[in-house]
Tab-separated table of C-alpha atoms in Angstrom:
chain	number	residue	atom	x	y	z
A	1	MET	CA	43.150	70.766	-10.788
A	2	ALA	CA	42.714	71.134	-15.148
A	3	ILE	CA	38.832	70.257	-16.680
A	4	ALA	CA	40.848	68.381	-19.320
A	5	CYS	CA	43.589	65.865	-20.327
A	6	GLY	CA	45.018	65.059	-22.583
A	7	VAL	CA	45.949	62.304	-24.801
A	8	ASP	CA	48.765	60.704	-26.318
A	9	PHE	CA	47.897	57.987	-28.290
A	10	GLY	CA	50.911	56.391	-29.449
A	11	THR	CA	51.929	54.163	-32.384
A	12	SER	CA	53.210	51.237	-29.714
A	13	ASN	CA	52.192	52.777	-26.203
A	14	SER	CA	49.934	55.446	-25.078
A	15	THR	CA	48.924	58.163	-21.985
A	16	VAL	CA	46.803	60.341	-20.519
A	17	GLY	CA	48.062	64.016	-18.253
A	18	TRP	CA	46.147	65.612	-16.118
A	19	VAL	CA	47.180	68.578	-14.459
A	20	ARG	CA	47.057	68.055	-11.084
A	21	PRO	CA	48.682	70.708	-7.863
A	22	GLY	CA	51.543	68.531	-6.287
A	23	GLN	CA	50.888	65.054	-8.340
A	24	PRO	CA	52.611	63.925	-11.388
A	25	SER	CA	50.463	64.655	-13.756
A	26	LEU	CA	50.541	60.890	-16.248
A	27	LEU	CA	47.806	58.690	-14.706
A	28	PRO	CA	47.760	55.075	-13.998
A	29	LEU	CA	45.842	53.316	-16.538
A	30	GLU	CA	47.262	48.975	-16.470
A	31	ASP	CA	48.366	47.741	-13.480
A	32	GLY	CA	49.687	51.265	-12.313
A	33	LYS	CA	52.137	52.021	-14.564
A	34	THR	CA	51.470	55.191	-16.223
A	35	THR	CA	51.096	53.767	-20.064
A	36	LEU	CA	49.232	52.103	-22.215
A	37	PRO	CA	50.183	49.516	-25.067
A	38	SER	CA	48.644	50.364	-28.101
A	39	VAL	CA	47.135	46.445	-28.334
A	40	VAL	CA	43.673	45.335	-28.320
A	41	PHE	CA	43.196	41.290	-28.581
A	42	PHE	CA	40.145	39.488	-29.370
A	43	ASN	CA	40.748	36.599	-26.409
A	44	ALA	CA	37.782	33.525	-28.775
A	45	ASP	CA	38.427	30.936	-25.688
A	46	GLU	CA	36.948	32.976	-23.460
A	47	ASP	CA	34.519	35.270	-26.189
A	48	ALA	CA	36.463	38.634	-24.668
A	49	VAL	CA	38.708	41.946	-25.724
A	50	ARG	CA	41.876	42.342	-23.584
A	51	TYR	CA	43.545	45.994	-24.253
A	52	GLY	CA	48.076	46.376	-23.062
A	53	ARG	CA	49.930	43.956	-21.564
A	54	ALA	CA	46.852	42.498	-20.608
A	55	ALA	CA	46.361	41.718	-24.438
A	56	LEU	CA	50.258	40.738	-25.373
A	57	LEU	CA	50.182	38.007	-22.480
A	58	ASP	CA	46.692	36.723	-23.890
A	59	TYR	CA	48.278	35.955	-26.971
A	60	LEU	CA	51.603	34.400	-25.786
A	61	GLU	CA	50.125	32.256	-23.693
A	62	GLY	CA	48.388	31.155	-26.710
A	63	TYR	CA	45.045	31.708	-26.440
A	64	ASP	CA	42.690	31.677	-30.274
A	65	GLY	CA	42.280	35.150	-31.213
A	66	ARG	CA	42.924	38.002	-33.286
A	67	LEU	CA	45.995	40.846	-32.179
A	68	MET	CA	46.176	44.051	-33.393
A	69	ARG	CA	48.485	46.358	-33.093
A	70	SER	CA	49.924	49.563	-34.040
A	71	LEU	CA	46.713	50.624	-34.736
A	72	LYS	CA	47.757	54.486	-35.143
A	73	SER	CA	49.662	53.739	-38.566
A	74	LEU	CA	45.926	52.685	-39.874
A	75	LEU	CA	45.263	56.753	-39.812
A	76	GLY	CA	45.584	58.615	-43.494
A	77	THR	CA	46.181	55.466	-45.433
A	78	PRO	CA	42.991	53.292	-47.051
A	79	LEU	CA	42.819	50.909	-44.944
A	80	MET	CA	40.928	53.309	-42.486
A	81	GLU	CA	37.825	52.811	-44.241
A	82	GLY	CA	38.088	48.891	-44.495
A	83	GLN	CA	37.547	45.883	-42.290
A	84	THR	CA	39.418	43.189	-40.655
A	85	GLU	CA	37.706	39.954	-39.569
A	86	VAL	CA	37.333	39.283	-35.882
A	87	GLY	CA	35.781	36.106	-35.236
A	88	GLY	CA	33.794	35.397	-38.479
A	89	ARG	CA	32.964	38.890	-38.411
A	90	ALA	CA	33.877	41.790	-40.294
A	91	LEU	CA	35.030	44.474	-37.563
A	92	PRO	CA	35.937	47.814	-39.021
A	93	PHE	CA	38.988	49.717	-38.632
A	94	ARG	CA	37.481	53.282	-37.086
A	95	GLN	CA	35.537	50.532	-34.685
A	96	LEU	CA	38.600	49.280	-33.644
A	97	LEU	CA	40.476	52.642	-33.250
A	98	GLY	CA	37.149	53.628	-31.047
A	99	GLN	CA	37.247	51.075	-28.638
A	100	PHE	CA	40.947	51.792	-27.979
A	101	ILE	CA	40.224	55.742	-27.570
A	102	GLY	CA	37.391	54.908	-25.267
A	103	GLU	CA	39.285	52.527	-23.023
A	104	LEU	CA	42.116	55.020	-22.730
A	105	LYS	CA	39.565	57.513	-22.057
A	106	GLY	CA	37.742	54.983	-19.247
A	107	ARG	CA	40.290	53.854	-17.915
A	108	ALA	CA	41.676	57.505	-17.332
A	109	GLU	CA	38.756	58.570	-15.675
A	110	THR	CA	38.935	55.596	-13.346
A	111	ALA	CA	42.239	57.133	-12.424
A	112	ALA	CA	41.207	60.192	-12.370
A	113	GLY	CA	37.759	59.423	-10.187
A	114	ARG	CA	36.116	62.618	-12.858
A	115	GLU	CA	34.335	62.441	-16.029
A	116	PHE	CA	36.949	63.991	-19.354
A	117	SER	CA	34.406	65.572	-21.870
A	118	SER	CA	37.543	67.596	-23.761
A	119	VAL	CA	40.709	66.421	-24.368
A	120	VAL	CA	43.865	67.700	-26.511
A	121	LEU	CA	45.267	65.106	-28.570
A	122	GLY	CA	48.648	64.645	-29.601
A	123	ARG	CA	48.980	64.339	-32.984
A	124	PRO	CA	52.718	63.983	-35.667
A	125	VAL	CA	53.617	66.962	-37.715
A	126	TYR	CA	52.437	64.682	-40.461
A	127	PHE	CA	50.347	61.830	-40.580
A	128	VAL	CA	50.604	61.838	-44.028
A	129	ASP	CA	54.083	62.689	-45.772
A	130	GLU	CA	53.630	65.419	-48.871
A	131	ASP	CA	49.394	65.073	-49.388
A	132	PRO	CA	47.909	67.929	-47.502
A	133	ASP	CA	44.717	66.222	-47.850
A	134	ALA	CA	45.218	62.940	-46.548
A	135	ASP	CA	46.905	64.360	-43.366
A	136	ARG	CA	43.655	66.148	-42.385
A	137	LEU	CA	41.530	63.910	-43.215
A	138	ALA	CA	43.531	61.908	-40.644
A	139	GLU	CA	43.209	64.246	-38.285
A	140	ASP	CA	39.620	64.882	-38.913
A	141	THR	CA	39.022	60.850	-38.689
A	142	LEU	CA	41.389	60.614	-35.285
A	143	ALA	CA	38.781	63.692	-34.290
A	144	GLY	CA	35.448	61.521	-35.293
A	145	ILE	CA	37.267	58.743	-33.988
A	146	ALA	CA	37.412	60.785	-30.198
A	147	ARG	CA	34.281	62.156	-30.327
A	148	ALA	CA	32.456	58.936	-30.638
A	149	ALA	CA	34.514	57.615	-27.754
A	150	GLY	CA	32.241	60.578	-25.582
A	151	PHE	CA	35.289	63.834	-25.911
A	152	SER	CA	32.881	66.108	-27.661
A	153	ASP	CA	35.599	69.488	-27.077
A	154	ILE	CA	38.356	68.313	-28.978
A	155	ALA	CA	42.316	70.150	-29.471
A	156	PHE	CA	45.499	69.415	-31.202
A	157	GLN	CA	48.999	69.879	-30.833
A	158	TYR	CA	51.323	68.865	-32.267
A	159	GLU	CA	53.608	65.380	-29.825
A	160	PRO	CA	57.138	67.143	-30.294
A	161	ILE	CA	55.671	70.433	-29.838
A	162	ALA	CA	53.488	69.066	-26.124
A	163	ALA	CA	57.138	67.444	-25.527
A	164	ALA	CA	58.946	71.196	-25.675
A	165	PHE	CA	56.237	72.296	-22.963
A	166	ASP	CA	57.246	69.939	-21.032
A	167	TYR	CA	60.767	69.872	-21.017
A	168	GLU	CA	59.917	73.424	-20.241
A	169	SER	CA	58.749	73.082	-16.887
A	170	ARG	CA	62.053	72.286	-15.925
A	171	ILE	CA	64.987	74.280	-17.014
A	172	GLU	CA	65.606	77.462	-15.520
A	173	ARG	CA	67.492	79.628	-18.848
A	174	GLU	CA	66.593	80.704	-22.163
A	175	GLU	CA	66.952	78.027	-24.390
A	176	LEU	CA	67.072	77.149	-28.126
A	177	VAL	CA	66.362	73.894	-28.388
A	178	LEU	CA	65.494	71.005	-31.081
A	179	ILE	CA	62.672	68.821	-29.920
A	180	ALA	CA	63.270	65.312	-31.649
A	181	ASP	CA	60.644	62.605	-30.916
A	182	ILE	CA	61.299	59.331	-32.635
A	183	GLY	CA	58.075	57.022	-31.794
A	184	GLY	CA	56.535	54.173	-33.491
A	185	GLY	CA	55.009	55.428	-37.008
A	186	THR	CA	56.859	59.048	-37.427
A	187	SER	CA	59.538	60.909	-35.928
A	188	ASP	CA	59.450	64.807	-35.009
A	189	PHE	CA	60.576	67.457	-35.095
A	190	SER	CA	60.340	71.188	-33.593
A	191	LEU	CA	62.631	73.816	-33.129
A	192	LEU	CA	61.735	75.836	-30.006
A	193	ARG	CA	62.711	78.749	-28.170
A	194	LEU	CA	61.997	77.679	-24.194
A	195	GLY	CA	62.111	79.497	-21.152
A	196	PRO	CA	61.218	80.138	-17.679
A	197	GLY	CA	59.449	83.657	-19.067
A	198	ARG	CA	57.807	82.348	-21.429
A	199	ARG	CA	56.354	79.142	-20.376
A	200	GLU	CA	53.151	81.158	-19.389
A	201	ARG	CA	52.219	82.294	-22.007
A	202	LEU	CA	49.077	81.438	-24.007
A	203	ASP	CA	50.026	82.237	-27.574
A	204	ARG	CA	53.710	80.423	-28.269
A	205	ARG	CA	53.478	80.470	-31.699
A	206	ASP	CA	56.505	83.768	-32.341
A	207	ASP	CA	58.683	81.086	-30.059
A	208	ILE	CA	58.054	77.971	-32.428
A	209	LEU	CA	60.490	78.665	-35.420
A	210	ALA	CA	59.726	74.942	-37.427
A	211	THR	CA	58.326	71.826	-36.933
A	212	GLY	CA	58.596	69.342	-38.848
A	213	GLY	CA	59.086	65.183	-39.345
A	214	VAL	CA	58.464	62.023	-41.756
A	215	HIS	CA	57.014	59.226	-41.121
A	216	LEU	CA	59.183	56.401	-39.683
A	217	GLY	CA	59.863	55.082	-36.531
A	218	GLY	CA	60.036	52.384	-34.749
A	219	THR	CA	58.407	50.025	-36.403
A	220	ASP	CA	60.287	50.725	-39.854
A	221	PHE	CA	63.521	49.622	-37.831
A	222	ASP	CA	61.516	46.752	-36.493
A	223	LYS	CA	60.749	45.728	-40.542
A	224	TYR	CA	63.861	46.400	-41.963
A	225	LEU	CA	65.867	44.654	-39.556
A	226	SER	CA	63.174	41.976	-39.716
A	227	LEU	CA	63.827	41.392	-43.855
A	228	ALA	CA	67.292	41.614	-43.154
A	229	ALA	CA	68.156	38.740	-40.477
A	230	VAL	CA	65.011	37.131	-39.578
A	231	MET	CA	62.507	37.139	-42.899
A	232	PRO	CA	65.375	34.896	-44.681
A	233	LEU	CA	65.112	31.973	-42.670
A	234	LEU	CA	61.797	32.079	-44.068
A	235	GLY	CA	62.608	32.170	-47.981
A	236	TYR	CA	62.750	35.402	-47.827
A	237	GLY	CA	65.176	36.314	-51.284
A	238	SER	CA	65.447	32.769	-52.433
A	239	SER	CA	63.642	31.342	-55.705
A	240	LEU	CA	61.188	29.373	-57.452
A	241	ALA	CA	62.973	26.000	-59.131
A	242	SER	CA	62.001	28.086	-61.939
A	243	GLY	CA	64.225	30.757	-60.912
A	244	ALA	CA	61.895	33.060	-60.500
A	245	ALA	CA	61.604	35.290	-57.766
A	246	ILE	CA	59.530	34.087	-54.533
A	247	PRO	CA	56.997	37.424	-54.267
A	248	SER	CA	58.607	39.702	-51.370
A	249	SER	CA	55.107	40.245	-50.282
A	250	TYR	CA	54.266	37.489	-47.246
A	251	TYR	CA	57.238	38.696	-45.832
A	252	PHE	CA	56.430	42.057	-45.596
A	253	ASN	CA	53.019	42.082	-44.644
A	254	LEU	CA	54.857	39.866	-41.701
A	255	ALA	CA	57.491	42.603	-40.812
A	256	THR	CA	54.743	45.286	-40.597
A	257	TRP	CA	53.525	45.373	-37.639
A	258	HIS	CA	49.542	47.029	-38.749
A	259	THR	CA	49.995	44.532	-41.944
A	260	ILE	CA	50.288	41.182	-39.884
A	261	ASN	CA	46.956	40.149	-40.064
A	262	LEU	CA	46.678	40.170	-43.726
A	263	ALA	CA	49.040	37.351	-43.875
A	264	TYR	CA	46.808	34.900	-42.436
A	265	THR	CA	43.858	34.799	-44.900
A	266	ARG	CA	42.960	31.746	-46.795
A	267	LYS	CA	44.472	32.826	-50.260
A	268	SER	CA	47.614	33.727	-48.774
A	269	VAL	CA	47.630	29.879	-47.424
A	270	VAL	CA	46.629	28.362	-50.121
A	271	GLN	CA	49.137	30.570	-52.392
A	272	LEU	CA	51.540	28.809	-49.751
A	273	ASP	CA	50.583	25.774	-50.828
A	274	ASP	CA	52.057	26.115	-54.241
A	275	LEU	CA	54.978	28.187	-53.558
A	276	VAL	CA	56.191	24.915	-51.010
A	277	ARG	CA	55.358	22.647	-54.012
A	278	ASP	CA	57.664	24.782	-56.197
A	279	ALA	CA	60.428	26.402	-54.339
A	280	ALA	CA	64.101	25.516	-55.009
A	281	GLU	CA	63.959	25.587	-51.225
A	282	PRO	CA	60.686	23.924	-50.229
A	283	ALA	CA	62.053	23.518	-46.296
A	284	LYS	CA	62.456	27.456	-46.003
A	285	LEU	CA	58.791	27.617	-47.321
A	286	ARG	CA	57.335	25.022	-45.062
A	287	ARG	CA	58.930	26.722	-41.661
A	288	LEU	CA	57.203	30.297	-43.656
A	289	ARG	CA	53.508	27.980	-44.175
A	290	ALA	CA	53.974	27.127	-40.977
A	291	LEU	CA	54.367	30.312	-39.125
A	292	VAL	CA	51.541	31.582	-41.195
A	293	GLU	CA	48.941	28.270	-39.867
A	294	ASP	CA	50.102	29.518	-36.277
A	295	ARG	CA	49.486	32.622	-36.478
A	296	ALA	CA	52.652	33.367	-34.970
A	297	GLY	CA	53.831	36.079	-37.293
A	298	HIS	CA	52.314	38.828	-33.641
A	299	TRP	CA	55.032	36.763	-31.548
A	300	LEU	CA	58.202	36.736	-34.896
A	301	ALA	CA	57.168	40.753	-34.261
A	302	MET	CA	57.796	41.214	-30.856
A	303	GLN	CA	61.184	38.679	-31.234
A	304	VAL	CA	62.282	41.549	-33.708
A	305	GLU	CA	61.875	44.654	-31.988
A	306	GLY	CA	63.126	42.710	-28.926
A	307	ALA	CA	66.410	42.891	-30.591
A	308	LYS	CA	66.285	46.356	-32.077
A	309	ILE	CA	65.925	47.616	-28.240
A	310	GLY	CA	68.933	45.172	-27.022
A	311	LEU	CA	70.868	46.199	-30.267
A	312	SER	CA	70.744	50.178	-28.679
A	313	GLY	CA	73.297	48.351	-25.908
A	314	ALA	CA	75.251	45.747	-27.282
A	315	GLU	CA	77.184	44.576	-30.329
A	316	GLN	CA	75.283	41.179	-30.860
A	317	VAL	CA	71.784	39.559	-29.142
A	318	GLU	CA	70.537	36.406	-29.969
A	319	LEU	CA	67.516	35.321	-30.581
A	320	GLU	CA	65.684	32.051	-29.475
A	321	LEU	CA	63.336	31.185	-32.184
A	322	ASP	CA	61.101	28.403	-30.785
A	323	ARG	CA	58.437	29.091	-32.269
A	324	LEU	CA	59.740	28.437	-36.010
A	325	SER	CA	59.389	24.455	-37.290
A	326	PRO	CA	62.012	24.100	-36.999
A	327	PRO	CA	63.427	25.775	-33.837
A	328	GLU	CA	66.392	28.085	-34.519
A	329	ARG	CA	68.448	30.098	-32.841
A	330	LEU	CA	69.853	33.008	-34.080
A	331	ARG	CA	72.710	36.007	-33.870
A	332	VAL	CA	71.857	39.230	-35.253
A	333	GLU	CA	75.066	41.780	-35.154
A	334	ARG	CA	74.477	45.416	-34.460
A	335	ALA	CA	76.066	46.109	-37.989
A	336	THR	CA	73.315	44.364	-39.393
A	337	PHE	CA	71.053	46.589	-38.150
A	338	VAL	CA	72.944	49.185	-38.235
A	339	ASP	CA	72.964	48.292	-41.915
A	340	ALA	CA	69.812	47.563	-42.951
A	341	VAL	CA	68.207	51.028	-40.985
A	342	GLU	CA	70.662	53.182	-42.938
A	343	GLY	CA	68.363	54.807	-45.580
A	344	LEU	CA	65.331	55.581	-42.578
A	345	VAL	CA	68.526	56.775	-40.809
A	346	ASP	CA	69.527	59.161	-43.302
A	347	GLY	CA	65.732	60.187	-43.969
A	348	ILE	CA	65.248	61.592	-40.588
A	349	GLY	CA	68.619	62.851	-40.555
A	350	ALA	CA	67.477	65.019	-43.298
A	351	ALA	CA	64.487	66.314	-41.706
A	352	VAL	CA	66.627	67.265	-39.107
A	353	ARG	CA	68.671	69.532	-41.337
A	354	ARG	CA	65.804	70.595	-44.033
A	355	LEU	CA	64.285	72.169	-40.058
A	356	LEU	CA	67.344	73.883	-39.370
A	357	VAL	CA	67.461	75.617	-43.111
A	358	GLU	CA	63.005	76.433	-42.476
A	359	ALA	CA	63.763	77.497	-39.509
A	360	GLY	CA	66.119	79.850	-40.616
A	361	VAL	CA	68.773	78.708	-38.022
A	362	THR	CA	72.964	77.488	-38.137
A	363	PRO	CA	73.644	73.943	-36.107
A	364	GLY	CA	75.715	75.930	-33.723
A	365	GLN	CA	72.869	77.839	-32.476
A	366	VAL	CA	70.989	75.417	-30.958
A	367	ASP	CA	71.334	75.035	-27.242
A	368	THR	CA	69.370	71.366	-26.421
A	369	VAL	CA	68.394	67.916	-28.461
A	370	PHE	CA	65.938	66.871	-26.154
A	371	PHE	CA	65.526	63.435	-27.180
A	372	THR	CA	62.088	61.722	-26.286
A	373	GLY	CA	59.585	58.866	-27.584
A	374	GLY	CA	60.636	54.889	-27.447
A	375	SER	CA	62.796	54.970	-30.773
A	376	SER	CA	65.167	57.312	-29.475
A	377	GLY	CA	67.045	55.130	-28.065
A	378	VAL	CA	68.828	53.395	-31.299
A	379	GLY	CA	72.326	54.263	-31.116
A	380	ALA	CA	72.698	55.058	-34.803
A	381	LEU	CA	70.149	57.664	-35.118
A	382	ARG	CA	71.410	59.858	-31.755
A	383	GLU	CA	74.841	59.850	-33.367
A	384	ARG	CA	73.102	61.358	-36.616
A	385	ILE	CA	70.845	63.489	-35.310
A	386	ALA	CA	73.659	64.904	-32.585
A	387	ALA	CA	76.531	65.002	-35.910
A	388	ILE	CA	74.069	67.476	-37.190
A	389	VAL	CA	74.095	70.045	-34.525
A	390	PRO	CA	77.280	68.685	-32.661
A	391	ASP	CA	77.481	71.437	-30.073
A	392	ALA	CA	74.214	71.043	-28.616
A	393	ARG	CA	74.046	69.400	-25.684
A	394	ARG	CA	71.580	65.917	-24.908
A	395	VAL	CA	69.091	65.451	-22.737
A	396	GLU	CA	66.811	62.403	-22.632
A	397	GLY	CA	63.153	62.975	-21.638
A	398	ASP	CA	60.767	60.301	-20.638
A	399	LEU	CA	60.607	58.105	-23.477
A	400	PHE	CA	56.819	57.100	-23.195
A	401	GLY	CA	56.321	60.000	-21.042
A	402	SER	CA	56.720	63.192	-21.916
A	403	ILE	CA	54.300	63.616	-24.817
A	404	GLY	CA	51.439	63.157	-22.361
A	405	ALA	CA	52.846	64.953	-19.650
A	406	GLY	CA	53.230	68.204	-21.926
A	407	LEU	CA	49.468	67.847	-23.762
A	408	ALA	CA	48.095	68.031	-20.126
A	409	ILE	CA	49.989	70.841	-20.047
A	410	ASP	CA	48.444	72.386	-23.295
A	411	ALA	CA	45.053	71.565	-21.849
A	412	VAL	CA	45.428	73.743	-18.688
A	413	ARG	CA	46.903	76.322	-21.966
A	414	LYS	CA	43.153	75.126	-24.029
A	415	PHE	CA	40.350	75.153	-21.162
A	416	GLY	CA	41.686	76.098	-18.171
């Protein structure tokens, strides 16, 4: 059995991998499932902290409290050194991430029946685009949080390279592989030579032709779908009676997972009262104010996320927005989603092209595209990547587990 584990702390879901002979590498973390949604709910009614699916269930059942999701997106941003209010007291975001990492570690140790002091942590190719200092600070911050949670020996591996190690464990011939890891917060890519004759090498630097990525992912798809299809019901794009535009910050906060709680401040509620009075369409602003007062922003974001997932396989979906006042049944077309995220798809496609140029590889030389990450199921994105390397075969890994499994393999190389 391996000494160390691999931890994939994801924007939307997290996993822990541990190599054991003859057994699956991913450890069960919640109700027998190997994924733990990266969610924390501070249940004020029961004075308890819930994690994962239990956190989401408490929130949806209407318990009073504070829901926090997409915690990883805070790394590399100024918010990381800030704090939020929970139960009338200030909670530093650094401490919040530490609580979640500590919970992840504890659950993995319970499942494994042993303690882990050594870990390989997954990280995106870029926490922060085009800012090496901020990117380095984000990694150092995560290392400090992991150390405070009880890990003493810490190494990092790029998430798409970890996914490559998982894919390599199952192939029987050498391939040039493009790893497309489309997660909740980032889209990361690696181009590697993989094969049975290479997998036992301790030093794989010569096999990695290029790595790259952009800070765009599934939560960004959620955001732009929300702004295009749902937020207009709450007044987004409307105006004041004077003709001035309604400030967009309320809608952007509500459409972005890690800033939803910013919409709930007392200052925001007071400002919304003024906007209702001065709006050209006051009914929409009253609906927005009611949503904020009910702290239903995360519920609304979950409905949008569900629509995004549904539109990957259907031409249209219907949303039952029964917590709006008045309730609304909204039909969302796939074409609306595709138009809303076109700029994001363009940016991700450009990152793939840059990767090929950096590696000195033509599209026709790529044998395989290996898709992983929960957001790699978005059809428009898959089609764009497939069009860039049209001759490559497409392989789908475990969308939520490939990285954790690959990190476990890398942990054996690094720690034994």
